[in-house]
Structures are given as C-alpha cells and as structure tokens.
C-alpha cells in the first residue's frame, strides 16, 4: 500500500510539474503580460488555498480515494482547457478548476499517507514519500524540456493527461481505511480552530510553511523566466536544471529522514535549512550561466530539503490521526495561500524590476526567519515536544 501511495504521489507531481514548470514561458509566448502570468500562477495557488481546508475536512469523513478520483477528473478538464484556450479569461477559469483538482489529489493522497504512519520509522517513511514527490518534480520538467525540444507545449499538455490518467487507474487499487462513526464525530470541527491556533507549535509550523510557500510562489512565477530571459538557456537546459534539483532534493530529504529517526532536533534542521536556503536564494539572482545557476540551486535546495522534511514531521506530530485530514488542510491552505501571495506579488515586481529581484527578496525573508528561529531555538524545541492540546 505504501508503495502504491508513493507511486501515485510521484505521478501527481510528475504530471503537475511537467505542465507548471514551463507555463510562464508558454503564457508569455501567447502574448500574456508579466502581470497576467503572475495572476494566472497565483490563481492556481489561490484556488488551491480556498478549497484545501474544506477538502481536508472532507477527507476525514469521506473516501479519500473518491476525493482523489474527482480531483483527477478536474485536473483533466484543466489540461484540456490549456490545450484549447488562449484567452486570459478562459485560462483563468480553467486554472481555477485545475487548482481545485490539484488540491483534491494532494489532500486525498497526503491524508491517506499520514493516517497510515506509525511512530517507528516515521521520518524515513516521510522521507520516502517526499522522495516520490521530488522525483516527480524533477522528471516532469525534464520530460517537458525534451518534448519542447522536438515539439510544442501542446504535446506537454497531452503527456500530462497521460500521466494523470495513470494515477486515476492506480486509485482503484488502493485499499480504503475504514472510517468509524467515532472518528467522524471526533474529527476536526470549525469550533476547534480557536484552540488549534493557540498552540505555539502549530503557529510555528504555519509560519515555517508560509515562508517556504512565499519563496515557492516566487520560483513558480519567476524561475523558468529568469533562466530563459536572463540566462538565455534552452528549454532542454531548463528541464535539466529542474531535474537535477528535484532529484537532489528527494535524495537529501530521504537521507535526512533516515538520519532524523535518531535525531529529534527539529529546530536545528529548520533554522539551518532556512539560513542555507536564504543565502543561496539571494545568490541565484547573481548567476550568469548554466553551470553556476545549477550549482547555486543545488546548494539552495539543501536548505529546502531540511525545512520540507521538518514541516512534514511537525504535521505528523501535532495533529491527531482522527483529524489528520483537517490538519493537513490547514497546513496546505497556509502553504498555497503563501504561494499565491508570492506568485502574484512577484509577477508585478517582474514587470518593474526584472526576474532577478524576487530571489533577493524571498532569500532575505528566509534568512531572517532562520535567524529568528536560531535565537528562539531552546524554547521552540521544548514547545514542539510538549503534549498537544485536544
């Protein structure tokens, strides 16, 4: 079952990032402005952020794999819309549908994974789960880069349709975990939110996720354009950058997860990760070619891997299994909302200052957050491993 979930998570990210990594370039090629590009990238994240918490509630009460299947169908509509439409308004509508579909797939698969986690080997399993997503993140853009070398963006959309359709087939072979009446009664309710947001460990988790989300939004709206416009890289080279970075992140997360099973210092990994990520995010803006940008991005994602792993571990620690879906929804909601904020803001800045400025701004943000965590590290370590409130 774990293997099937990992394979499904890989296919989700493979299909998603095969399409999303080159979308800003594609939108520019059909005469959409920088503001429009940022708006569309942000709309995808906004649709996800609005729907992700309700989807999390639903996953505690309904069949998670039915949620996945419905999400796949919506994502298929999104890809078909990208194939047949060129106008900003129509692309916006299909993007909203795609964001919702992506949310349902992600929540359904993530909730099933976290509910099946046991204390023994938890970090290793989280590492392998994220390895699946990182491998998809790397091979998707690589495949797209090679497809674009021989064809056009429409072939990438078709390839994404094939990948997501295979995920739909996989979903029918997954075993559903039985949901008892007691679990449905005890699952997270709206009235639980005040107590949830008063817990310092959850506030810390959401702040960490938000900082990562803002810098991801900047990358989604700016990285491929920066590589294309500032560094003059070919599509295949851009795909190689994404592939190397994705595989590297997955490997680091998996290894860190194996090591972390014997090391409970989450705070150390988070502040170290944020500082490393911030320094090399800033350095990205000052690269001049393929080799140096690849080197800097690999160094940058060392920090990302530490932070992403720790956020996953924190999610599994602070939320009880019976309302894991709602908890995952809260975390992913903050993440997607932050991506929306980062993408739309950076889309505006791109048109004014160029594609490099966003790496400097988001790098400084990560650096400052890492320093603040370092200064509060002893208190945070105590708070994280204190018993959760009901």
mmCIF file with all atom_site columns, C-alpha atoms in Angstrom, residues 41 212-222 338-344 346:
data_model
loop_
_atom_site.group_PDB
_atom_site.id
_atom_site.type_symbol
_atom_site.label_atom_id
_atom_site.label_alt_id
_atom_site.label_comp_id
_atom_site.label_asym_id
_atom_site.label_entity_id
_atom_site.label_seq_id
_atom_site.pdbx_PDB_ins_code
_atom_site.Cartn_x
_atom_site.Cartn_y
_atom_site.Cartn_z
_atom_site.occupancy
_atom_site.B_iso_or_equiv
_atom_site.pdbx_formal_charge
_atom_site.auth_seq_id
_atom_site.auth_comp_id
_atom_site.auth_asym_id
_atom_site.auth_atom_id
_atom_site.pdbx_PDB_model_num
ATOM 1  C CA . UNK A 1 41  ? 0.156  31.325 -11.493 1.00 0.00 ? 41  UNK A CA 1
ATOM 2  C CA . UNK A 1 212 ? 8.552  28.336 2.297   1.00 0.00 ? 212 UNK A CA 1
ATOM 3  C CA . UNK A 1 213 ? 5.320  28.972 0.356   1.00 0.00 ? 213 UNK A CA 1
ATOM 4  C CA . UNK A 1 214 ? 6.215  32.593 -0.424  1.00 0.00 ? 214 UNK A CA 1
ATOM 5  C CA . UNK A 1 215 ? 9.564  31.608 -1.863  1.00 0.00 ? 215 UNK A CA 1
ATOM 6  C CA . UNK A 1 216 ? 7.959  28.760 -3.837  1.00 0.00 ? 216 UNK A CA 1
ATOM 7  C CA . UNK A 1 217 ? 5.488  31.246 -5.302  1.00 0.00 ? 217 UNK A CA 1
ATOM 8  C CA . UNK A 1 218 ? 8.380  33.465 -6.368  1.00 0.00 ? 218 UNK A CA 1
ATOM 9  C CA . UNK A 1 219 ? 10.081 30.491 -8.023  1.00 0.00 ? 219 UNK A CA 1
ATOM 10 C CA . UNK A 1 220 ? 6.927  29.349 -9.810  1.00 0.00 ? 220 UNK A CA 1
ATOM 11 C CA . UNK A 1 221 ? 6.340  32.763 -11.353 1.00 0.00 ? 221 UNK A CA 1
ATOM 12 C CA . UNK A 1 222 ? 9.984  33.714 -11.964 1.00 0.00 ? 222 UNK A CA 1
ATOM 13 C CA . UNK A 1 338 ? 1.539  31.910 0.666   1.00 0.00 ? 338 UNK A CA 1
ATOM 14 C CA . UNK A 1 339 ? 2.357  30.627 -2.823  1.00 0.00 ? 339 UNK A CA 1
ATOM 15 C CA . UNK A 1 340 ? -0.475 32.791 -4.169  1.00 0.00 ? 340 UNK A CA 1
ATOM 16 C CA . UNK A 1 341 ? 0.897  35.818 -2.323  1.00 0.00 ? 341 UNK A CA 1
ATOM 17 C CA . UNK A 1 342 ? 4.431  35.137 -3.545  1.00 0.00 ? 342 UNK A CA 1
ATOM 18 C CA . UNK A 1 343 ? 3.430  34.458 -7.160  1.00 0.00 ? 343 UNK A CA 1
ATOM 19 C CA . UNK A 1 344 ? 1.127  37.456 -7.609  1.00 0.00 ? 344 UNK A CA 1
ATOM 20 C CA . UNK A 1 346 ? 6.469  38.665 -7.775  1.00 0.00 ? 346 UNK A CA 1
#
